[in-house]
XYZ file of N, CA and C in Angstrom:
792
model
N 36.689 146.289 -11.965
C 36.794 147.728 -12.209
C 35.419 148.295 -12.549
N 35.044 149.389 -11.895
C 33.736 149.998 -12.139
C 33.726 150.729 -13.479
N 32.515 151.052 -13.941
C 32.382 151.772 -15.211
C 33.062 153.137 -15.134
N 32.922 153.807 -13.982
C 33.562 155.114 -13.801
C 35.073 154.991 -13.970
N 35.655 153.968 -13.369
C 37.106 153.769 -13.465
C 37.535 153.504 -14.903
N 36.737 152.740 -15.638
C 37.056 152.462 -17.045
C 36.988 153.738 -17.881
N 35.972 154.557 -17.628
C 35.838 155.812 -18.371
C 36.992 156.761 -18.051
N 37.416 156.749 -16.792
C 38.569 157.579 -16.401
C 39.799 157.200 -17.216
N 40.027 155.898 -17.392
C 41.186 155.434 -18.158
C 41.088 155.835 -19.627
N 39.878 155.813 -20.177
C 39.690 156.216 -21.578
C 40.034 157.698 -21.753
N 39.593 158.526 -20.803
C 39.910 159.960 -20.874
C 41.413 160.174 -20.778
N 42.078 159.437 -19.907
C 43.543 159.543 -19.799
C 44.205 159.203 -21.144
N 43.677 158.195 -21.819
C 44.221 157.800 -23.120
C 44.110 158.954 -24.115
N 42.968 159.617 -24.133
C 42.763 160.709 -25.088
C 43.651 161.913 -24.775
N 43.770 162.271 -23.501
C 44.550 163.476 -23.183
C 46.046 163.229 -23.301
N 46.465 161.963 -23.290
C 47.884 161.651 -23.462
C 48.245 161.359 -24.911
N 47.266 161.464 -25.792
C 47.563 161.426 -27.218
C 48.519 162.579 -27.527
N 49.606 162.328 -28.279
C 50.618 163.382 -28.484
C 50.055 164.725 -28.919
N 49.102 164.713 -29.836
C 48.557 165.985 -30.321
C 47.807 166.717 -29.222
N 46.959 165.988 -28.471
C 46.198 166.616 -27.390
C 47.127 167.073 -26.279
N 48.101 166.253 -25.971
C 49.062 166.592 -24.923
C 49.812 167.871 -25.282
N 50.165 168.008 -26.552
C 50.888 169.189 -27.033
C 50.071 170.459 -26.815
N 48.743 170.352 -26.955
C 47.880 171.529 -26.783
C 47.588 171.832 -25.319
N 47.756 170.833 -24.440
C 47.421 171.012 -23.025
C 48.608 171.460 -22.169
N 49.786 170.926 -22.445
C 50.939 171.170 -21.571
C 51.375 172.630 -21.470
N 51.169 173.469 -22.496
C 51.551 174.883 -22.329
C 50.747 175.624 -21.264
N 49.701 174.998 -20.748
C 48.853 175.641 -19.739
C 48.887 174.799 -18.460
N 49.947 174.962 -17.650
C 50.150 174.078 -16.496
C 49.018 174.096 -15.481
N 48.375 175.251 -15.284
C 47.280 175.302 -14.308
C 46.132 174.403 -14.755
N 45.749 174.519 -16.014
C 44.661 173.687 -16.544
C 45.067 172.212 -16.557
N 46.330 171.937 -16.902
C 46.811 170.554 -16.928
C 46.776 169.939 -15.533
N 47.249 170.677 -14.536
C 47.232 170.161 -13.167
C 45.803 169.972 -12.661
N 44.931 170.889 -13.030
C 43.517 170.762 -12.667
C 42.920 169.503 -13.295
N 43.265 169.269 -14.547
C 42.768 168.112 -15.280
C 43.240 166.806 -14.662
N 44.543 166.697 -14.429
C 45.088 165.447 -13.907
C 44.696 165.224 -12.447
N 44.603 166.300 -11.665
C 44.126 166.177 -10.288
C 42.693 165.652 -10.273
N 41.869 166.173 -11.168
C 40.470 165.751 -11.232
C 40.358 164.273 -11.591
N 41.156 163.829 -12.559
C 41.130 162.413 -12.933
C 41.583 161.526 -11.779
N 42.635 161.956 -11.078
C 43.095 161.192 -9.913
C 41.992 161.069 -8.871
N 41.326 162.180 -8.587
C 40.299 162.183 -7.536
C 39.096 161.335 -7.947
N 38.728 161.367 -9.214
C 37.627 160.515 -9.675
C 37.965 159.050 -9.414
N 39.189 158.661 -9.747
C 39.605 157.285 -9.497
C 39.740 156.968 -8.019
N 40.299 157.906 -7.253
C 40.488 157.689 -5.814
C 39.155 157.522 -5.093
N 38.185 158.361 -5.442
C 36.882 158.279 -4.772
C 36.146 156.998 -5.150
N 36.379 156.495 -6.368
C 35.785 155.203 -6.727
C 36.319 154.099 -5.816
N 37.614 154.160 -5.511
C 38.190 153.184 -4.580
C 37.531 153.294 -3.211
N 37.291 154.535 -2.769
C 36.657 154.748 -1.464
C 35.225 154.223 -1.458
N 34.483 154.468 -2.543
C 33.101 153.983 -2.620
C 33.068 152.457 -2.635
N 34.004 151.847 -3.358
C 34.086 150.385 -3.365
C 34.381 149.843 -1.972
N 35.266 150.527 -1.254
C 35.611 150.092 0.104
C 34.386 150.146 1.008
N 33.580 151.195 0.871
C 32.365 151.300 1.682
C 31.420 150.142 1.386
N 31.268 149.809 0.115
C 30.314 148.768 -0.272
C 30.816 147.360 0.032
N 32.137 147.146 -0.013
C 32.674 145.785 0.032
C 33.364 145.405 1.338
N 33.969 146.364 2.026
C 34.732 146.026 3.222
C 33.822 145.629 4.379
N 34.426 144.975 5.352
C 33.660 144.557 6.536
C 33.110 145.785 7.261
N 31.841 145.711 7.642
C 31.204 146.835 8.326
C 31.696 146.903 9.774
N 32.082 148.084 10.255
C 32.609 148.208 11.621
C 31.570 147.813 12.680
N 32.060 147.312 13.783
C 31.165 146.966 14.891
C 31.001 148.129 15.861
N 32.003 148.999 15.931
C 31.928 150.123 16.870
C 31.321 151.339 16.181
N 30.685 152.208 16.977
C 30.022 153.392 16.428
C 31.008 154.357 15.770
N 32.199 154.481 16.360
C 33.189 155.381 15.775
C 33.546 154.977 14.350
N 33.751 153.693 14.148
C 34.052 153.197 12.804
C 32.900 153.419 11.844
N 31.677 153.272 12.346
C 30.493 153.498 11.503
C 30.408 154.962 11.074
N 30.689 155.864 12.025
C 30.672 157.289 11.670
C 31.730 157.601 10.609
N 32.922 157.010 10.787
C 33.976 157.244 9.797
C 33.551 156.771 8.409
N 32.906 155.621 8.337
C 32.451 155.098 7.051
C 31.419 156.028 6.421
N 30.466 156.487 7.228
C 29.395 157.342 6.700
C 29.925 158.716 6.332
N 30.734 159.301 7.220
C 31.328 160.604 6.893
C 32.162 160.493 5.610
N 32.946 159.425 5.542
C 33.844 159.257 4.401
C 33.121 159.049 3.086
N 32.085 158.216 3.078
C 31.410 157.923 1.817
C 30.645 159.136 1.303
N 30.007 159.892 2.198
C 29.277 161.084 1.753
C 30.231 162.168 1.262
N 31.365 162.311 1.941
C 32.360 163.276 1.472
C 32.954 162.821 0.140
N 33.135 161.506 -0.006
C 33.649 160.974 -1.262
C 32.724 161.273 -2.429
N 31.419 161.117 -2.227
C 30.449 161.441 -3.276
C 30.527 162.913 -3.656
N 30.648 163.753 -2.643
C 30.726 165.204 -2.846
C 31.976 165.575 -3.652
N 33.117 165.031 -3.239
C 34.386 165.340 -3.911
C 34.375 164.817 -5.344
N 33.796 163.647 -5.546
C 33.765 163.065 -6.887
C 32.966 163.937 -7.858
N 31.876 164.513 -7.375
C 31.114 165.446 -8.209
C 31.962 166.659 -8.582
N 32.635 167.224 -7.595
C 33.488 168.392 -7.863
C 34.583 168.054 -8.873
N 35.165 166.864 -8.730
C 36.247 166.460 -9.631
C 35.744 166.332 -11.066
N 34.542 165.802 -11.239
C 33.979 165.663 -12.586
C 33.702 167.030 -13.200
N 33.175 167.929 -12.393
C 32.929 169.298 -12.871
C 34.243 169.979 -13.260
N 35.256 169.851 -12.415
C 36.545 170.497 -12.682
C 37.266 169.869 -13.872
N 37.045 168.580 -14.078
C 37.592 167.910 -15.258
C 37.041 168.549 -16.532
N 35.726 168.736 -16.558
C 35.095 169.365 -17.723
C 35.608 170.792 -17.916
N 35.729 171.531 -16.819
C 36.225 172.913 -16.899
C 37.632 172.963 -17.490
N 38.490 172.048 -17.054
C 39.876 172.037 -17.527
C 39.964 171.770 -19.027
N 38.958 171.070 -19.567
C 38.930 170.758 -20.997
C 38.042 171.721 -21.777
N 37.552 172.762 -21.083
C 36.655 173.748 -21.710
C 35.402 173.095 -22.281
N 34.858 172.157 -21.523
C 33.632 171.459 -21.909
C 32.517 171.868 -20.956
N 31.362 172.180 -21.497
C 30.225 172.610 -20.683
C 29.773 171.480 -19.760
N 29.524 171.826 -18.504
C 29.101 170.846 -17.495
C 27.745 171.265 -16.941
N 26.768 170.392 -17.055
C 25.430 170.671 -16.521
C 25.152 169.723 -15.364
N 24.743 170.278 -14.224
C 24.511 169.471 -13.025
C 23.093 168.919 -13.042
N 22.975 167.621 -12.924
C 21.664 166.979 -12.844
C 21.037 167.262 -11.482
N 19.718 167.468 -11.420
C 19.052 167.725 -10.128
C 19.304 166.633 -9.091
N 19.433 165.390 -9.540
C 19.678 164.298 -8.590
C 21.056 164.451 -7.946
N 22.035 164.906 -8.721
C 23.360 165.150 -8.144
C 23.297 166.266 -7.107
N 22.475 167.269 -7.368
C 22.287 168.339 -6.383
C 21.668 167.783 -5.107
N 20.716 166.872 -5.246
C 20.083 166.263 -4.069
C 21.102 165.484 -3.243
N 21.996 164.777 -3.918
C 23.036 164.025 -3.205
C 23.945 164.975 -2.433
N 24.270 166.105 -3.030
C 25.080 167.111 -2.335
C 24.339 167.630 -1.103
N 23.035 167.835 -1.238
C 22.248 168.331 -0.114
C 22.238 167.327 1.034
N 22.167 166.045 0.701
C 22.229 165.011 1.744
C 23.559 165.113 2.478
N 24.626 165.301 1.734
C 25.941 165.449 2.358
C 25.971 166.673 3.252
N 25.480 167.824 2.755
C 25.482 169.054 3.548
C 24.673 168.875 4.835
N 23.489 168.292 4.703
C 22.599 168.120 5.858
C 23.182 167.174 6.900
N 23.856 166.117 6.428
C 24.274 165.041 7.328
C 25.641 165.261 7.956
N 26.629 165.598 7.122
C 28.006 165.649 7.639
C 28.756 166.913 7.237
N 28.179 167.711 6.348
C 28.855 168.926 5.907
C 28.624 170.089 6.850
N 27.358 170.400 7.094
C 26.989 171.528 7.962
C 25.763 171.158 8.803
N 25.831 170.053 9.536
C 24.623 169.593 10.234
C 24.184 170.484 11.387
N 25.113 171.189 12.017
C 24.752 171.943 13.225
C 24.078 173.274 12.929
N 24.210 173.767 11.691
C 23.520 175.005 11.309
C 23.486 175.106 9.793
N 22.411 174.597 9.224
C 22.237 174.707 7.772
C 21.680 176.084 7.457
N 22.298 176.742 6.480
C 21.895 178.102 6.145
C 21.658 178.235 4.649
N 20.924 179.263 4.277
C 20.846 179.662 2.875
C 21.010 181.170 2.803
N 21.631 181.615 1.716
C 21.883 183.035 1.532
C 20.755 183.631 0.709
N 20.010 184.551 1.298
C 18.885 185.190 0.610
C 19.018 186.698 0.748
N 19.226 187.377 -0.393
C 19.382 188.831 -0.399
C 20.495 189.266 0.558
N 21.594 188.509 0.493
C 22.794 188.780 1.290
C 22.554 188.633 2.795
N 21.477 187.951 3.155
C 21.193 187.685 4.569
C 21.213 186.176 4.779
N 21.993 185.719 5.736
C 22.037 184.295 6.017
C 20.829 183.898 6.856
N 20.093 182.927 6.351
C 18.911 182.450 7.062
C 19.169 181.036 7.569
N 19.010 180.841 8.877
C 19.201 179.510 9.443
C 17.995 178.644 9.104
N 18.286 177.468 8.535
C 17.208 176.601 8.073
C 16.891 175.467 9.032
N 17.936 174.756 9.478
C 17.682 173.583 10.313
C 18.949 173.146 11.040
N 18.723 172.272 12.031
C 19.802 171.698 12.840
C 19.568 170.191 12.827
N 20.595 169.439 12.426
C 20.352 168.048 12.042
C 21.106 167.041 12.905
N 20.568 165.828 12.923
C 21.107 164.752 13.760
C 21.102 163.441 12.975
N 22.230 162.712 13.028
C 22.241 161.329 12.554
C 21.851 160.452 13.733
N 20.807 159.662 13.563
C 20.363 158.758 14.636
C 21.360 157.607 14.743
N 22.146 157.621 15.802
C 23.274 156.696 15.921
C 22.859 155.237 15.791
N 21.758 154.889 16.399
C 21.333 153.488 16.398
C 20.867 152.977 15.048
N 20.679 153.879 14.091
C 20.190 153.454 12.769
C 21.313 153.262 11.757
N 22.549 153.547 12.134
C 23.648 153.495 11.168
C 23.943 152.068 10.724
N 23.995 151.867 9.406
C 24.363 150.577 8.830
C 24.940 150.826 7.443
N 25.360 149.753 6.786
C 25.874 149.905 5.430
C 24.795 150.445 4.494
N 23.545 150.192 4.831
C 22.438 150.671 3.999
C 22.165 152.157 4.186
N 22.642 152.732 5.283
C 22.431 154.161 5.492
C 22.107 154.491 6.933
N 21.202 155.464 7.131
C 20.883 155.927 8.477
C 19.628 156.793 8.426
N 19.119 157.095 9.617
C 17.993 158.019 9.751
C 18.549 159.403 10.091
N 18.107 160.412 9.348
C 18.509 161.792 9.598
C 17.312 162.564 10.142
N 17.493 163.212 11.290
C 16.440 164.054 11.850
C 16.795 165.516 11.620
N 15.843 166.268 11.058
C 16.036 167.696 10.794
C 15.081 168.487 11.684
N 15.648 169.376 12.503
C 14.819 170.244 13.350
C 14.920 171.678 12.839
N 13.914 172.494 13.172
C 13.789 173.811 12.548
C 13.661 174.916 13.591
N 14.194 176.108 13.286
C 14.198 177.197 14.267
C 12.813 177.767 14.558
N 11.855 177.546 13.662
C 10.517 178.109 13.881
C 9.613 177.181 14.673
N 10.171 176.063 15.141
C 9.405 175.167 15.983
C 8.512 174.190 15.251
N 8.586 174.150 13.920
C 7.718 173.207 13.199
C 8.202 171.775 13.432
N 7.345 170.842 13.108
C 7.606 169.432 13.390
C 8.888 168.953 12.705
N 9.750 168.258 13.437
C 10.980 167.737 12.834
C 10.678 166.778 11.678
N 11.624 166.690 10.765
C 11.529 165.733 9.659
C 12.476 164.567 9.921
N 12.022 163.376 9.554
C 12.853 162.180 9.670
C 13.053 161.614 8.266
N 14.313 161.528 7.845
C 14.624 161.131 6.467
C 15.499 159.883 6.480
N 15.068 158.865 5.751
C 15.888 157.671 5.581
C 16.896 157.906 4.459
N 18.168 157.871 4.786
C 19.228 158.069 3.794
C 19.761 156.702 3.381
N 19.546 156.339 2.120
C 19.995 155.053 1.585
C 21.300 155.277 0.819
N 22.418 154.943 1.443
C 23.720 155.259 0.849
C 24.010 154.454 -0.420
N 23.785 153.123 -0.449
C 24.027 152.404 -1.709
C 23.205 152.960 -2.869
N 21.999 153.435 -2.565
C 21.168 154.035 -3.609
C 21.797 155.331 -4.122
N 22.327 156.145 -3.207
C 23.006 157.382 -3.614
C 24.215 157.074 -4.493
N 24.987 156.064 -4.094
C 26.169 155.680 -4.874
C 25.760 155.235 -6.276
N 24.732 154.393 -6.347
C 24.281 153.886 -7.640
C 23.800 154.998 -8.562
N 23.007 155.916 -8.015
C 22.498 157.027 -8.829
C 23.633 157.922 -9.309
N 24.567 158.227 -8.407
C 25.669 159.109 -8.800
C 26.544 158.449 -9.855
N 26.837 157.179 -9.686
C 27.677 156.495 -10.670
C 27.017 156.497 -12.052
N 25.722 156.285 -12.078
C 25.011 156.273 -13.357
C 25.079 157.639 -14.036
N 24.860 158.701 -13.266
C 24.843 160.050 -13.839
C 26.240 160.525 -14.223
N 27.228 160.243 -13.376
C 28.592 160.660 -13.710
C 29.135 159.873 -14.900
N 28.703 158.620 -15.037
C 29.122 157.834 -16.201
C 28.632 158.492 -17.490
N 27.428 159.030 -17.459
C 26.900 159.734 -18.637
C 27.713 160.992 -18.927
N 28.057 161.731 -17.871
C 28.845 162.955 -18.050
C 30.241 162.645 -18.586
N 30.873 161.615 -18.040
C 32.212 161.237 -18.507
C 32.161 160.698 -19.936
N 31.099 159.957 -20.254
C 30.936 159.448 -21.620
C 30.772 160.596 -22.602
N 30.078 161.637 -22.180
C 29.912 162.811 -23.035
C 31.258 163.499 -23.282
N 32.072 163.595 -22.232
C 33.412 164.175 -22.384
C 34.232 163.351 -23.376
N 34.136 162.030 -23.273
C 34.870 161.151 -24.187
C 34.405 161.352 -25.627
N 33.101 161.476 -25.823
C 32.573 161.687 -27.173
C 33.095 162.990 -27.774
N 33.199 164.020 -26.947
C 33.726 165.306 -27.428
C 35.201 165.173 -27.801
N 35.977 164.492 -26.960
C 37.398 164.276 -27.263
C 37.570 163.418 -28.518
N 36.711 162.409 -28.647
C 36.759 161.529 -29.816
C 36.428 162.301 -31.092
N 35.398 163.141 -31.018
C 35.002 163.942 -32.180
C 36.116 164.903 -32.580
N 36.740 165.499 -31.584
C 37.856 166.415 -31.843
C 38.988 165.701 -32.572
N 39.281 164.473 -32.147
C 40.344 163.689 -32.772
C 39.975 163.308 -34.206
N 38.712 162.939 -34.414
C 38.260 162.554 -35.755
C 38.295 163.746 -36.711
N 37.889 164.918 -36.217
C 37.915 166.120 -37.053
C 39.341 166.470 -37.458
N 40.266 166.284 -36.523
C 41.680 166.550 -36.825
C 42.186 165.573 -37.880
N 41.788 164.313 -37.761
C 42.231 163.298 -38.716
C 41.678 163.591 -40.116
N 40.419 163.996 -40.177
C 39.794 164.324 -41.464
C 40.485 165.521 -42.112
N 40.890 166.482 -41.291
C 41.533 167.693 -41.797
C 42.796 167.374 -42.601
N 43.498 166.311 -42.197
C 44.781 166.005 -42.833
C 44.769 164.677 -43.600
N 43.595 164.103 -43.822
C 43.560 162.780 -44.444
C 44.096 162.777 -45.877
N 44.055 163.937 -46.549
C 44.581 164.025 -47.918
C 46.011 164.556 -47.961
N 46.597 164.739 -46.773
C 47.967 165.257 -46.700
C 48.835 164.244 -45.946
N 49.147 163.150 -46.608
C 49.907 162.082 -45.976
C 51.355 162.520 -45.724
N 51.821 162.261 -44.526
C 53.196 162.632 -44.181
C 54.217 161.907 -45.052
N 53.890 160.692 -45.442
C 54.848 159.912 -46.237
C 55.117 160.551 -47.590
N 54.152 161.345 -48.066
C 54.323 161.986 -49.377
C 55.375 163.097 -49.366
N 55.772 163.516 -48.161
C 56.826 164.538 -48.058
C 58.162 163.984 -48.550
N 58.344 162.683 -48.380
C 59.619 162.061 -48.736
C 59.520 161.433 -50.133
N 60.338 161.888 -51.068
C 60.268 161.366 -52.444
C 60.790 159.938 -52.534
N 60.395 159.269 -53.599
C 60.863 157.903 -53.814
C 62.365 157.868 -54.105
N 62.898 159.027 -54.454
C 64.343 159.117 -54.767
C 65.207 159.350 -53.529
N 64.596 159.266 -52.339
C 65.349 159.543 -51.108
C 66.550 158.608 -50.973
N 66.351 157.355 -51.291
C 67.455 156.401 -51.226
C 68.583 156.770 -52.175
N 68.205 157.311 -53.312
C 69.207 157.768 -54.293
C 70.034 158.908 -53.718
N 69.356 159.846 -53.011
C 70.074 160.970 -52.390
C 71.128 160.456 -51.409
N 70.722 159.506 -50.595
C 71.634 158.961 -49.580
C 72.815 158.257 -50.252
N 72.521 157.556 -51.326
C 73.577 156.860 -52.070
C 74.610 157.848 -52.610
N 74.139 158.982 -53.113
C 75.052 159.976 -53.678
C 75.875 160.678 -52.594
N 75.273 160.849 -51.415
C 76.043 161.409 -50.291
C 77.168 160.452 -49.915
N 76.858 159.164 -49.896
C 77.871 158.150 -49.567
C 79.007 158.175 -50.592
N 78.635 158.287 -51.860
C 79.658 158.318 -52.909
C 80.559 159.542 -52.770
N 79.970 160.647 -52.291
C 80.745 161.880 -52.139
C 81.700 161.803 -50.963
N 81.319 161.060 -49.925
C 82.163 160.977 -48.718
C 83.132 159.807 -48.776
N 82.759 158.728 -49.476
C 83.595 157.524 -49.507
C 84.165 157.221 -50.893
N 83.565 157.824 -51.904
C 84.009 157.522 -53.266
C 84.800 158.664 -53.875
N 84.640 158.813 -55.171
C 85.429 159.812 -55.892
C 84.591 160.987 -56.380
N 83.373 161.132 -55.872
C 82.526 162.248 -56.266
C 82.957 163.514 -55.518
N 82.826 164.706 -56.141
C 83.213 165.955 -55.460
C 82.274 166.277 -54.297
N 82.784 167.061 -53.316
C 81.991 167.418 -52.134
C 80.706 168.145 -52.500
N 80.787 169.007 -53.514
C 79.610 169.776 -53.912
C 78.461 168.857 -54.325
N 78.819 167.747 -54.917
C 77.818 166.771 -55.345
C 77.079 166.204 -54.128
N 77.837 165.925 -53.066
C 77.217 165.429 -51.833
C 76.390 166.494 -51.139
N 76.913 167.732 -51.113
C 76.192 168.830 -50.456
C 74.831 169.070 -51.100
N 74.779 168.931 -52.411
C 73.517 169.116 -53.121
C 72.446 168.165 -52.595
N 72.832 166.914 -52.399
C 71.858 165.909 -51.951
C 71.573 166.018 -50.451
N 72.547 166.517 -49.688
C 72.279 166.823 -48.270
C 71.195 167.888 -48.175
N 71.314 168.913 -49.019
C 70.314 169.992 -49.012
C 68.928 169.469 -49.383
N 68.883 168.540 -50.318
C 67.589 167.967 -50.720
C 66.948 167.195 -49.562
N 67.779 166.456 -48.820
C 67.259 165.704 -47.664
C 66.818 166.656 -46.559
N 67.633 167.695 -46.299
C 67.268 168.675 -45.269
C 65.954 169.369 -45.610
N 65.740 169.616 -46.888
C 64.480 170.227 -47.320
C 63.302 169.322 -46.953
N 63.453 168.031 -47.170
C 62.402 167.068 -46.800
C 62.164 167.067 -45.292
N 63.257 167.069 -44.536
C 63.141 167.039 -43.076
C 62.462 168.303 -42.562
N 62.828 169.452 -43.123
C 62.201 170.716 -42.704
C 60.703 170.720 -43.003
N 60.331 170.194 -44.162
C 58.911 170.102 -44.511
C 58.185 169.143 -43.565
N 58.857 168.051 -43.230
C 58.281 167.071 -42.310
C 58.089 167.682 -40.926
N 59.104 168.412 -40.463
C 59.030 169.065 -39.153
C 57.886 170.079 -39.120
N 57.751 170.848 -40.177
C 56.667 171.834 -40.253
C 55.301 171.140 -40.216
N 55.179 170.027 -40.936
C 53.908 169.289 -40.970
C 53.560 168.722 -39.594
N 54.567 168.231 -38.871
C 54.333 167.716 -37.517
C 53.886 168.833 -36.585
N 54.536 169.985 -36.707
C 54.171 171.129 -35.871
C 52.746 171.573 -36.159
N 52.392 171.599 -37.428
C 51.048 172.000 -37.833
C 49.995 171.060 -37.257
N 50.337 169.790 -37.139
C 49.412 168.791 -36.604
C 49.437 168.731 -35.082
N 50.360 169.456 -34.469
C 50.444 169.473 -33.016
C 51.120 168.265 -32.416
N 51.980 167.590 -33.175
C 52.637 166.379 -32.660
C 54.161 166.453 -32.777
N 54.694 167.650 -32.994
C 56.141 167.789 -33.190
C 56.932 167.339 -31.970
N 56.483 167.727 -30.782
C 57.243 167.408 -29.567
C 57.489 165.916 -29.412
N 56.565 165.114 -29.884
C 56.687 163.669 -29.746
C 57.793 163.093 -30.637
N 58.206 163.855 -31.655
C 59.205 163.363 -32.609
C 60.448 164.246 -32.667
N 60.517 165.242 -31.796
C 61.611 166.210 -31.843
C 62.972 165.542 -31.667
N 63.066 164.596 -30.746
C 64.350 163.933 -30.491
C 64.841 163.211 -31.745
N 63.942 162.481 -32.405
C 64.332 161.726 -33.606
C 64.788 162.665 -34.717
N 64.086 163.788 -34.871
C 64.462 164.754 -35.906
C 65.841 165.338 -35.618
N 66.101 165.649 -34.360
C 67.423 166.173 -33.983
C 68.528 165.148 -34.259
N 68.214 163.878 -34.002
C 69.187 162.817 -34.259
C 69.507 162.707 -35.750
N 68.504 162.941 -36.597
C 68.715 162.893 -38.051
C 69.475 164.124 -38.525
N 69.109 165.269 -37.982
C 69.731 166.526 -38.415
C 71.208 166.617 -38.035
N 71.558 166.017 -36.900
C 72.921 166.186 -36.371
C 74.005 165.798 -37.385
N 73.969 164.604 -37.963
C 75.049 164.248 -38.909
C 74.972 165.027 -40.220
N 73.776 165.519 -40.555
C 73.641 166.266 -41.808
C 74.208 167.668 -41.685
């Protein structure tokens, strides 16, 4: 498993924490954006691994598919990481090297027949590009860039394993930063309530209350005597429910609370 894949799993662990999940689920668009982004980060890692590890095709068509696929995978993985941060309201800063990788994708397989830039609302044609078929290998290919003004073409060696390595290193830093923010958020929440233990809501006399309810229903004690202790227990449960809601984890325990409340 790659480092990116491991970091993806750590983020999933944090967002599925009951408290965090409770704060995310009321916003389905952001939640779907978040989970889609995590899926795509993992999916593209599988694609990058396949490019690096699988048998290299012998036919040119297969080689083109591998090159088109890996460059598109790098592009999509960057977008997924950015959208992941957006869904969590975390600032995302693009490293210049990641921008360069995107440019390689645009030049080679994204918009090779007419690369443009928008300047003052006017589209300016920059270059027309070619992948040199005979140079295609697992290591990359030669890209030729020609220009509309007749200047000398450029020949660029594109090293795909190098692009993968650089992107993985940079995205790992970005994902690690997201994890640190989620971790800090969790620690701050824990500190906020460290002096308010949930167990303190329930008195040591709780067992006594239950005993008196039993005596009222099975023994010779009057009903009012049992009702008094039912009310005391319900008061504890209501306080407990309020404390769970305040901490953002009520939904995770709602079923159990309902099961307790029903016979009372």
